[in-house]
Tab-separated table of C-alpha atoms and ligand atoms in Angstrom:
chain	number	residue	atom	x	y	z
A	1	UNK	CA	314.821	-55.490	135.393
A	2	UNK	CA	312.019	-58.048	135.930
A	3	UNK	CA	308.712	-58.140	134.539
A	4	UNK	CA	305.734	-59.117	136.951
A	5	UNK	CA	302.262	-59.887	135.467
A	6	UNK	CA	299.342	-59.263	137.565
A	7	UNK	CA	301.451	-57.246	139.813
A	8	UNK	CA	298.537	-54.802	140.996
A	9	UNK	CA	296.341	-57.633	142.025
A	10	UNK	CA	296.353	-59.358	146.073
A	11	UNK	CA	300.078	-61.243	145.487
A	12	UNK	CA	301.354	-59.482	142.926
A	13	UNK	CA	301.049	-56.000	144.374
A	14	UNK	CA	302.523	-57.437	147.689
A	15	UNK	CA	305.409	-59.151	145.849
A	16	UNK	CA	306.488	-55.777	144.052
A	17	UNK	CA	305.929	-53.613	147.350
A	18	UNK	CA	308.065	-56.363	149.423
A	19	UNK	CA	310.493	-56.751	146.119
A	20	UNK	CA	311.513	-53.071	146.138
A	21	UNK	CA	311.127	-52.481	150.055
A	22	UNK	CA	314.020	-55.029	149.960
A	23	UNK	CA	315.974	-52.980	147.411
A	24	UNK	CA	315.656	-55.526	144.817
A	25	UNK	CA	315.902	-54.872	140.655
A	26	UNK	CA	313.358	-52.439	138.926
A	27	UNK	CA	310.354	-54.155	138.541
A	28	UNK	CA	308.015	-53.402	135.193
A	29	UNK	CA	304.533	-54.290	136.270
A	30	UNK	CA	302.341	-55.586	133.220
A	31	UNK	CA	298.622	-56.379	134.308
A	32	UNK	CA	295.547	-55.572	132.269
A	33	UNK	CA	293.610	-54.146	135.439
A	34	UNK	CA	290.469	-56.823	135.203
A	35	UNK	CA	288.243	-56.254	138.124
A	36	UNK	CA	290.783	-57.762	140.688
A	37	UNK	CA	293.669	-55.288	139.548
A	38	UNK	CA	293.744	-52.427	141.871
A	39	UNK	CA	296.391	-49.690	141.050
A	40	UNK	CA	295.665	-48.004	144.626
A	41	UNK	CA	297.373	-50.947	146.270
A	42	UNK	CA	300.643	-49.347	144.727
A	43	UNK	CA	299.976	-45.593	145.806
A	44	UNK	CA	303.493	-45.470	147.929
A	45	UNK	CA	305.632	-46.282	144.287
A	46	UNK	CA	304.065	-43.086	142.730
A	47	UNK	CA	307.359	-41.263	141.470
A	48	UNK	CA	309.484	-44.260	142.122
A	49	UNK	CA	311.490	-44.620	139.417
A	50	UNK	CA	312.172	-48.406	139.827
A	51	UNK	CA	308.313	-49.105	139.481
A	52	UNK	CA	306.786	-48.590	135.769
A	53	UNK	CA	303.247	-49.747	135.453
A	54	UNK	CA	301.744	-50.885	132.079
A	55	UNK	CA	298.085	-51.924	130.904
A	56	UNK	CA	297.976	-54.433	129.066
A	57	UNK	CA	297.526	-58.019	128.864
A	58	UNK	CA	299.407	-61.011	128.954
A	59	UNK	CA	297.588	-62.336	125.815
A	60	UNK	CA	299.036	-59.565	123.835
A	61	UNK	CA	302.178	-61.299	121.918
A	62	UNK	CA	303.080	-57.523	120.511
A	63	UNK	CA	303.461	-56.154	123.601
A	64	UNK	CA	304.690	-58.289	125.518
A	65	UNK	CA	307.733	-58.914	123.097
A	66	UNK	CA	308.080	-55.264	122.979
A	67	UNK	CA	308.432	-55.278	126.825
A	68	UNK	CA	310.666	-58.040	127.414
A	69	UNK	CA	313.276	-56.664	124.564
A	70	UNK	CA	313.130	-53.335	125.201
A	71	UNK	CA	313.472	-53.714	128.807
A	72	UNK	CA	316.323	-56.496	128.694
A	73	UNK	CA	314.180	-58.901	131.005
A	74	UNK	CA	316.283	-60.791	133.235
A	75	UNK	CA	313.365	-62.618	135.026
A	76	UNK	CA	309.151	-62.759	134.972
A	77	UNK	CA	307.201	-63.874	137.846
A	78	UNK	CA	303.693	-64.428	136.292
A	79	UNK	CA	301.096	-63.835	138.748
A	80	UNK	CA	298.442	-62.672	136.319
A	81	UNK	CA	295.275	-64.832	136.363
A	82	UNK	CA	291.729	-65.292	137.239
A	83	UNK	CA	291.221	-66.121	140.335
A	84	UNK	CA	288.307	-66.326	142.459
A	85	UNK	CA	286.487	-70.138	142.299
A	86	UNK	CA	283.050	-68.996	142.594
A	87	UNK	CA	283.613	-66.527	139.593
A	88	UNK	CA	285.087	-69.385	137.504
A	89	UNK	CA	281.728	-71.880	138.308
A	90	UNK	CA	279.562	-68.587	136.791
A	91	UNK	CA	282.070	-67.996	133.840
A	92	UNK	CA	284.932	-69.887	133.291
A	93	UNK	CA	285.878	-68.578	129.620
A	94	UNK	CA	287.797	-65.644	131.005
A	95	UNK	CA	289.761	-68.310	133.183
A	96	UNK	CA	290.528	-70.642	129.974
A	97	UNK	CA	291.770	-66.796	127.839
A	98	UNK	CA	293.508	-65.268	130.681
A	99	UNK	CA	295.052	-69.093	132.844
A	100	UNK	CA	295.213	-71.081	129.816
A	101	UNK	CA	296.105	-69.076	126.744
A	102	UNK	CA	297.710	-65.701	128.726
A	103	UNK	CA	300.524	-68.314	129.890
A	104	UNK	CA	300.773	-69.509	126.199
A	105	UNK	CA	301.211	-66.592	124.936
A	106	UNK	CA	303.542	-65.376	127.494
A	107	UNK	CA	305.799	-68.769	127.218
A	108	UNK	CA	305.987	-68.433	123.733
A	109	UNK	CA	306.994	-65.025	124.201
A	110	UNK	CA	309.637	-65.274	126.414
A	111	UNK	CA	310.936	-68.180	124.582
A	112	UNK	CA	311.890	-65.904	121.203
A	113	UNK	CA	312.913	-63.445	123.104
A	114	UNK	CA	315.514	-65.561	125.715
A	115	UNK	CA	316.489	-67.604	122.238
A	116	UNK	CA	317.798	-64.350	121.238
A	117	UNK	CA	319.902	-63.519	124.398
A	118	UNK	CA	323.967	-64.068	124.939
A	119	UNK	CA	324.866	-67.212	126.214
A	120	UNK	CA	325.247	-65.617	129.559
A	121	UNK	CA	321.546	-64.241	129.676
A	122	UNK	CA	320.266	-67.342	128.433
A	123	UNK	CA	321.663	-68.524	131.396
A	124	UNK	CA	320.465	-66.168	134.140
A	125	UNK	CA	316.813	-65.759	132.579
A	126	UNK	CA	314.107	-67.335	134.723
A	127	UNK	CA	310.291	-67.467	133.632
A	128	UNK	CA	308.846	-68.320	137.447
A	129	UNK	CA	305.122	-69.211	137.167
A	130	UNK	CA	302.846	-68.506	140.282
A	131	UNK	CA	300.219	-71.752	140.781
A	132	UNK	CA	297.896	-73.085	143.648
A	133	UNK	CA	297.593	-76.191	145.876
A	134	UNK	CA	294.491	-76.009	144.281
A	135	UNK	CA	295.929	-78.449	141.316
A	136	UNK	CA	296.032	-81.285	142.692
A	137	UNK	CA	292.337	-81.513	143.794
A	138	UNK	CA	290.677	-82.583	147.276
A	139	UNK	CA	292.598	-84.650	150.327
A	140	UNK	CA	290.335	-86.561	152.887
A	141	UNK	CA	290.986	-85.943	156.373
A	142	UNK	CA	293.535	-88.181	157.482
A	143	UNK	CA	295.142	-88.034	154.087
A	144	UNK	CA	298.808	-86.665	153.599
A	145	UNK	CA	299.522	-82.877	152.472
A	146	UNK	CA	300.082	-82.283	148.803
A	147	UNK	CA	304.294	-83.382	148.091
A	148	UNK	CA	304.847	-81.893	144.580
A	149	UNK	CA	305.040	-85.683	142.976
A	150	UNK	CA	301.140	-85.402	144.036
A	151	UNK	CA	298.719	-86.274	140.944
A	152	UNK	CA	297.034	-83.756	139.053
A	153	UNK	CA	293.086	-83.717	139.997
A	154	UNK	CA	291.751	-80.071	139.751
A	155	UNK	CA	288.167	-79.938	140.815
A	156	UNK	CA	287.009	-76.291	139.653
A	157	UNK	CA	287.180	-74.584	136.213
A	158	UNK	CA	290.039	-72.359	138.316
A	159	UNK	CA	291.858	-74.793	139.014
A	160	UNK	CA	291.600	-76.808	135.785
A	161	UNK	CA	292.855	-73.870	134.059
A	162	UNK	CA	295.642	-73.316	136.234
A	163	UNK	CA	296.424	-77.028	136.192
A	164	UNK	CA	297.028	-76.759	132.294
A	165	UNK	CA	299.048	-73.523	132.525
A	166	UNK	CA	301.689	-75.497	134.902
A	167	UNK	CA	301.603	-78.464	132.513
A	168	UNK	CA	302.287	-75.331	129.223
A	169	UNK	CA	305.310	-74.413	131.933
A	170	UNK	CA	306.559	-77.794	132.233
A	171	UNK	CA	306.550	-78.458	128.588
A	172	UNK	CA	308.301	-74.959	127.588
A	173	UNK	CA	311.271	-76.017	129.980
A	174	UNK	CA	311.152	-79.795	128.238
A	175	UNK	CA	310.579	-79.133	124.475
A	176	UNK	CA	312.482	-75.603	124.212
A	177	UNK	CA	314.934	-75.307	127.519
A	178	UNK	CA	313.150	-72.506	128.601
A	179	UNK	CA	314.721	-72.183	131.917
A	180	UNK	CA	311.107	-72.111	134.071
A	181	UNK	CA	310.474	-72.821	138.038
A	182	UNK	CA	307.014	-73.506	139.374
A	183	UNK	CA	305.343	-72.396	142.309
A	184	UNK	CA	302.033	-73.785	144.251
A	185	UNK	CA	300.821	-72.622	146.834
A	186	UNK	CA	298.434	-72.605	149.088
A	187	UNK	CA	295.483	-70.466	150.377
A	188	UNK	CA	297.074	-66.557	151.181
A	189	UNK	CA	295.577	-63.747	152.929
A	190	UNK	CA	296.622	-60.515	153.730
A	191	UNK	CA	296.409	-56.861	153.103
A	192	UNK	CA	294.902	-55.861	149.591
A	193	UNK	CA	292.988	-59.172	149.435
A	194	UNK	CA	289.747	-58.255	147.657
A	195	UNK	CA	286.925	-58.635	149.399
A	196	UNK	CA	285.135	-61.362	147.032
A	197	UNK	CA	287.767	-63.997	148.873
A	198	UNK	CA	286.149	-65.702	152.327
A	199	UNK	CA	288.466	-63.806	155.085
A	200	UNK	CA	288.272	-60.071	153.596
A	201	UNK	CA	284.538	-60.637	152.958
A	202	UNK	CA	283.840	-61.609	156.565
A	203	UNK	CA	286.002	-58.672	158.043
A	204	UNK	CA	284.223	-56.261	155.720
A	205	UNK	CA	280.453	-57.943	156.320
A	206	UNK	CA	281.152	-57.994	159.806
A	207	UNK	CA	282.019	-54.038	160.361
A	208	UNK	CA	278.682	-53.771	157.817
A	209	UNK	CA	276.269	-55.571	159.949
A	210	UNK	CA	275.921	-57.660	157.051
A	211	UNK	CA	275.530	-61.562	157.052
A	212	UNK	CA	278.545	-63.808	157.391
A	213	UNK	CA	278.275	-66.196	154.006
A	214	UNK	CA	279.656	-69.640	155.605
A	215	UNK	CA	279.280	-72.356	152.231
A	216	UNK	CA	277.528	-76.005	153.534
A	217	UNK	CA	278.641	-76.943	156.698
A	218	UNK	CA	282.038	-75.041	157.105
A	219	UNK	CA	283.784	-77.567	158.080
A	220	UNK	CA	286.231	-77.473	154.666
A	221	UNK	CA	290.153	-77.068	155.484
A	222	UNK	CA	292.293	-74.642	153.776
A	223	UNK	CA	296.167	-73.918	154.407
A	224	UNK	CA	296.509	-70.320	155.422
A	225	UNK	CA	299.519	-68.740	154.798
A	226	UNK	CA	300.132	-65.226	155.380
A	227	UNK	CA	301.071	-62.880	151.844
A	228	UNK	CA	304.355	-61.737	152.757
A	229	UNK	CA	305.749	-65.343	153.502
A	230	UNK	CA	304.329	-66.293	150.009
A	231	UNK	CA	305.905	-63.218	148.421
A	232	UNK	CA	309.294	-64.058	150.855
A	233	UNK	CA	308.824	-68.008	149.626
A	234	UNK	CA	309.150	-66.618	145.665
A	235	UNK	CA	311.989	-64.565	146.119
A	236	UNK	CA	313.482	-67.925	147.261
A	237	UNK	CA	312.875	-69.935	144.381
A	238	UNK	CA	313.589	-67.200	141.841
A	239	UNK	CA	317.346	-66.494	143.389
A	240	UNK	CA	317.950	-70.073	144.502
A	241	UNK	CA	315.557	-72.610	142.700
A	242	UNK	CA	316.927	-75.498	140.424
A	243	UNK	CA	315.201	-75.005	136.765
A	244	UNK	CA	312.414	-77.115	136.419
A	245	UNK	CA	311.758	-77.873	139.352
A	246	UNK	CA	308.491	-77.047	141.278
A	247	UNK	CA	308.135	-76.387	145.060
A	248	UNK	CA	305.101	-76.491	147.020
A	249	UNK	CA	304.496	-73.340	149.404
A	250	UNK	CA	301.958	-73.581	152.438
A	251	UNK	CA	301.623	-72.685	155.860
A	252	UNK	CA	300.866	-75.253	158.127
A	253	UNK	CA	298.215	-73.752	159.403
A	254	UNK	CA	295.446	-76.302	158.460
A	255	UNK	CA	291.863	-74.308	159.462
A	256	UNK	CA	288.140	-74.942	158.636
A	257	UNK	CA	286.357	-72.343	157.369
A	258	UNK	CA	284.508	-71.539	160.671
A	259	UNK	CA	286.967	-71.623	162.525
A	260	UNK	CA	288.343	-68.919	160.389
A	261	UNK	CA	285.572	-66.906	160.494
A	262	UNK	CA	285.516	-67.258	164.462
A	263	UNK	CA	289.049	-65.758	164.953
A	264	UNK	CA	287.744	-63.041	162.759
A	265	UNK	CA	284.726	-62.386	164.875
A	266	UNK	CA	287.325	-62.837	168.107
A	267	UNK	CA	289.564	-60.765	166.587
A	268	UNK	CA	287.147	-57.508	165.997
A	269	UNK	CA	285.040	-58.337	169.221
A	270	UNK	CA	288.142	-57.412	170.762
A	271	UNK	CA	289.123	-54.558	168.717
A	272	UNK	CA	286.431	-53.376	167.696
A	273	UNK	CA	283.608	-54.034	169.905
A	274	UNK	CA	279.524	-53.792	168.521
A	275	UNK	CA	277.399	-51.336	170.499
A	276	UNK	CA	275.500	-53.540	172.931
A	277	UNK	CA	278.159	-56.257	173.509
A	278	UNK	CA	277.177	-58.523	171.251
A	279	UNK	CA	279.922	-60.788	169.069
A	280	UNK	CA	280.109	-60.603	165.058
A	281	UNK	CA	279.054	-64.396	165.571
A	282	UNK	CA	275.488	-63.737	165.394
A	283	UNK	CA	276.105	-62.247	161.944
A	284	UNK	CA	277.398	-65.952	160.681
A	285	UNK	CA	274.876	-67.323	158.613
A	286	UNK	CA	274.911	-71.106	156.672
A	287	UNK	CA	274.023	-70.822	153.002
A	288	UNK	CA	274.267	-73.378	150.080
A	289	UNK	CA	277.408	-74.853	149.580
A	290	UNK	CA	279.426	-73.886	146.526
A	291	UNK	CA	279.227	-76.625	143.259
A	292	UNK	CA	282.627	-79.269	143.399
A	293	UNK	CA	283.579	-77.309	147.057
A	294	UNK	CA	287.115	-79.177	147.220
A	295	UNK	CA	286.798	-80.597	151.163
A	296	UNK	CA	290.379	-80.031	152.022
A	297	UNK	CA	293.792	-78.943	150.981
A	298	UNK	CA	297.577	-79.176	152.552
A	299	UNK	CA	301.102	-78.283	151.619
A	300	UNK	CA	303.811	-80.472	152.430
A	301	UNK	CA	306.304	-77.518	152.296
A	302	UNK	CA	309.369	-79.495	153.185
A	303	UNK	CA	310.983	-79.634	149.664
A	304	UNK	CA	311.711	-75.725	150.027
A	305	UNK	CA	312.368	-75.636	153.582
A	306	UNK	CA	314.950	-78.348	153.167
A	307	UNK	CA	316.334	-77.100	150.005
A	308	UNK	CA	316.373	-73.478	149.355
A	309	UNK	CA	315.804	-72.624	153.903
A	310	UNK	CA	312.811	-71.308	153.588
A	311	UNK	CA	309.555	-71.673	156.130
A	312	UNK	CA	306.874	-68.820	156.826
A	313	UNK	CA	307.634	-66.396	159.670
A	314	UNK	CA	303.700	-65.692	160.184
A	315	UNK	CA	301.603	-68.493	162.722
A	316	UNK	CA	297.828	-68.189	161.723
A	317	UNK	CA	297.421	-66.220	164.874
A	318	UNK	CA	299.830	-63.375	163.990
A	319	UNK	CA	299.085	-63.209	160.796
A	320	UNK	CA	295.598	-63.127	161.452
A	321	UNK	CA	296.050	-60.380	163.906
A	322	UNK	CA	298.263	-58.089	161.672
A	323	UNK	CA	295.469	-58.383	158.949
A	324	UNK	CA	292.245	-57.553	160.872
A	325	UNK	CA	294.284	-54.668	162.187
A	326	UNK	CA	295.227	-53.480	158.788
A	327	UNK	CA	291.590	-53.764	157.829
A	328	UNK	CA	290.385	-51.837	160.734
A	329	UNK	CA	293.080	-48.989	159.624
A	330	UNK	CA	292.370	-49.210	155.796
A	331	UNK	CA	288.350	-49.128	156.004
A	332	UNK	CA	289.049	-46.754	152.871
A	333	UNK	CA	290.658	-48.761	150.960
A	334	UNK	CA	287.667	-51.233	151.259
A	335	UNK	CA	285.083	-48.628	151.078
A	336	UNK	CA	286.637	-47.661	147.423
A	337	UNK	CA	286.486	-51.607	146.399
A	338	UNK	CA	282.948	-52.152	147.499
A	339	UNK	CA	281.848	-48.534	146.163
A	340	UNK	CA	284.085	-49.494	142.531
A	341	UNK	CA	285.745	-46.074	143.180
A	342	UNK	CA	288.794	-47.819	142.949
A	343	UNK	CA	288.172	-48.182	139.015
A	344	UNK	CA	288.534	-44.493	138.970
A	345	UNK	CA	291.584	-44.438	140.599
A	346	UNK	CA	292.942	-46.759	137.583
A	347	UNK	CA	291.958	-44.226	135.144
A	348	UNK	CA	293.341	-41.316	136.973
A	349	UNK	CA	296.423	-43.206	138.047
A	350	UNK	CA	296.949	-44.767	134.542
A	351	UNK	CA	300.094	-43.824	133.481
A	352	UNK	CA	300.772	-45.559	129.943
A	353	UNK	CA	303.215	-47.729	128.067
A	354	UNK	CA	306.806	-47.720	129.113
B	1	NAD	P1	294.081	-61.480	141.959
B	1	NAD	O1	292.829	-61.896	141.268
B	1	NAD	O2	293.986	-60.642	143.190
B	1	NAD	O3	295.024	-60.690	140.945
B	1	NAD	C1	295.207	-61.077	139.610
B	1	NAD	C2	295.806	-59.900	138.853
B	1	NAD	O4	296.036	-60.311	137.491
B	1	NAD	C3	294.886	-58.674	138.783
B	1	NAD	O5	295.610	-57.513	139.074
B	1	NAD	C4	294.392	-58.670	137.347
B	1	NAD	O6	294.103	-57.377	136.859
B	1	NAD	C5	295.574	-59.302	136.623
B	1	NAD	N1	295.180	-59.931	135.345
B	1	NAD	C6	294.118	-60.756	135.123
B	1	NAD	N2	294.110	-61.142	133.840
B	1	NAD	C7	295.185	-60.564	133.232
B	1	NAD	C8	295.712	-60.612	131.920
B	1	NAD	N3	295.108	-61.291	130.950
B	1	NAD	N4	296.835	-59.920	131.667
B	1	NAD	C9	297.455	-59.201	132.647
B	1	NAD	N5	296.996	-59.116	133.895
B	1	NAD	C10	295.876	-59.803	134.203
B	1	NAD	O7	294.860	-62.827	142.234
B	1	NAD	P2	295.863	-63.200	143.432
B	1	NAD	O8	295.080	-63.762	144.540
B	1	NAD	O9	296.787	-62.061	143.654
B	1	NAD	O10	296.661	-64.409	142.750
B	1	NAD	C11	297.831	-64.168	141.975
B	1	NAD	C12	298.349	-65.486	141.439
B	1	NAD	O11	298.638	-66.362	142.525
B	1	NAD	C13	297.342	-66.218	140.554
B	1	NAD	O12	298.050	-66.815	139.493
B	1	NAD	C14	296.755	-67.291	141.463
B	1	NAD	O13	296.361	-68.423	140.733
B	1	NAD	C15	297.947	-67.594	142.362
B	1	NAD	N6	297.621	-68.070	143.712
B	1	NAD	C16	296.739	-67.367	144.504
B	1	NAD	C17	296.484	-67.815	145.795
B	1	NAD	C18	295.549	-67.056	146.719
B	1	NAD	O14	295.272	-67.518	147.836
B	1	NAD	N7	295.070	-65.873	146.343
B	1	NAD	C19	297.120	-68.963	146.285
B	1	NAD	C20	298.015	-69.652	145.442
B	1	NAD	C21	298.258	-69.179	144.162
B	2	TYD	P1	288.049	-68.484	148.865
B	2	TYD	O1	288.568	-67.366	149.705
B	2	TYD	O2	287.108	-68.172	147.742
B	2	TYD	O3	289.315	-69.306	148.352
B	2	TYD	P2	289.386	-70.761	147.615
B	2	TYD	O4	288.046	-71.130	147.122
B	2	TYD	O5	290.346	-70.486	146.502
B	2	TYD	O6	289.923	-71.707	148.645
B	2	TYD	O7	287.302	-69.512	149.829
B	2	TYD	C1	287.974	-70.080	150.944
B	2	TYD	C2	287.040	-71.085	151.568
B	2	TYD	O8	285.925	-70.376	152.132
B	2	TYD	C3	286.418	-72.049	150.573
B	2	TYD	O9	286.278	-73.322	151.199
B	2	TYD	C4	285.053	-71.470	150.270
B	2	TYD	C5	284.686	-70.796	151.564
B	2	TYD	N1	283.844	-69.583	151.463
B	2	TYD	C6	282.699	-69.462	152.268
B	2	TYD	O10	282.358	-70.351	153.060
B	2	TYD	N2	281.969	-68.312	152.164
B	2	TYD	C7	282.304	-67.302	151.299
B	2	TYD	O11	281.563	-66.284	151.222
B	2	TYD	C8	283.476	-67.438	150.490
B	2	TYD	C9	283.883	-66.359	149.527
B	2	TYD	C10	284.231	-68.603	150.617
């Protein structure tokens, strides 16, 4: 079995669904259901017996001992965090408990409980961490993507705390052996993204008549790299990554924001068209730009293509496509988000400590 933290947020609930579409290992899900966790996401696992969800958190060194032993671990993919960048600038001491000290106290964790295994499970056991481009900071435009030698610069409480959980991941495999991989990747989107992140935001504004939030001058760059790839990219690097090693994920799919938010608008002017003719366009609207706002980011992704085969199947087009149309045929699912009804789908859907 393999434990996944944060598994019913916007990766993490992707990851499991693709994990055991794919037939995979049972997965035990472990995420404390902040805000971003959404146990809806996983409504088609109900009464699958390879799925068992727990509440809790990753800061809770009882439990999560209790889990891993009782459970007989073989792997965790931590995806729990905080992670929205605006949030962080407001309050960043959840980001320092949860990015920070969560992946402390899971480390340590897994480390007395893996010093315990047979030699043989020692051996097998993987602790794969789930980071950002964000890390390494801001690249000028003619700059070169991120390579994973790139220095450290994090810009944003969100990314300073995630920047210190990778160095706590590095230092568990150096000091103890703990046999760790890294992951950083770039921006994803997707179903279940929630709608607090720029591209579901502008799909659900857009059907709302509601303004179009573009930060400064929109001209920032993000790599856009389509959830299943990601979720594809870390099956990857669990089965076939060296320990230790890190591997940067992306999609080469360099975009500025507007022009993100104008294939959106393209995108549902085509599909679904506004009474009177008129495009989503006029809805964009400029406001102030966001404190730090990193310019640019860009994976140099050739480290895992070369070495473990993989590269995303998605082109920003496709991808884009497939998501605005599973938007337009899950307005529910963002109706219950916006409306919070979704929190009391956790508490009827809750279904205790395994
Ligand atoms: P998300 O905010 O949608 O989901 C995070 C999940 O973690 C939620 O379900 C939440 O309930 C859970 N959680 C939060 N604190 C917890 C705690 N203390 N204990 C247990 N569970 C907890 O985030 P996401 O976008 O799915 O990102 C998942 C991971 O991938 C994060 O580590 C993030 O840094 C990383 N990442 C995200 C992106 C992106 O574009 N979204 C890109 C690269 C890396
Ligand atoms: P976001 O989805 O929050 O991801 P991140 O900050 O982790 O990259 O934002 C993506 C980009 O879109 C980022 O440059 C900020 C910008 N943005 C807007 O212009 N308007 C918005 O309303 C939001 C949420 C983001």
């Amino acid at each position: 079995m393999i434990l996944v933290t944060g598994g019913a947020g916007f990766i993490g609930s992707n990851f499991v669904l693709d994990w055991l579409g794919a037939g995979l290992e049972p997965v035990l899900n472990l995420d404390k259901l902040t805000y971003a966790g959404n146990l809806e996401n996983l409504q088609s696992l109900k009464g699958n017996e390879n799925h068992t969800f727990v509440r809790g958190d990753i800061g809770d060194v009882e439990l999560v001992s209790a889990l891993l032993l009782k459970n007989k671990i073989r792997a965790v993919v931590n995806f729990a965090a905080e992670s929205h960048v605006d949030r962080s600038i407001r309050g960043p001491g959840d980001f320092i408990q949860t990015n920070v000290m969560g992946t402390f106290n899971l480390l340590e964790c897994c480390r007395k409980y893996w010093e315990t295994l047979s030699p043989k499970s020692k051996e097998d056991f993987r602790f794969l961490h789930v980071s950002t481009d964000e890390v390494f900071g801001s690249l000028g435009r003619a700059e070169p993507a991120f390579t994973e030698v790139h220095r450290y610069e994090p810009n944003s409480p969100y990314s300073a705390s995630k920047a210190a959980s990778d160095h706590l991941v590095r230092a568990w495999l150096h000091t103890y052996g703990l046999p760790v991989l890294t992951t950083n990747c770039s921006n994803n989107y997707g179903p279940y993204h929630f709608p607090e992140k720029l591209i579901p935001l502008v799909i659900h504004n857009a059907l709302k008549g509601k303004p179009l939030p573009i930060y400064g001058d929109g001209q920032q760059i993000r790599d856009w790299l389509y959830v299943s790839d990601h979720c594809a990219a870390i099956r990857r690097v669990l089965d076939r990554g060296q320990i230790g090693e890190t591997y940067n994920i992306g999609g080469c799919n360099e975009k500025a924001n507007l022009e993100v938010v104008d294939t959106i608008c393209n995108l549902l002017d085509a599909h679904k068209p506004k009474a009177g003719g008129k495009s989503y366009k006029e809805q964009i609207t400029f406001v102030t730009d966001r404190p730090g706002h990193d310019r640019r980011y860009a994976m140099d992704a050739s480290k895992i293509e070369r070495e473990l085969g993989w590269r995303p199947t998605e082109t920003f087009e496709s991808g884009m496509a497939k998501t605005v149309q599973w938007y337009l045929n899950n307005t529910q699912w963002t109706e219950n988000v916006a409306s919070g009804a979704y929190l009391e789908w956790v508490e009827q859907q809750y279904v205790g400590n395994a």
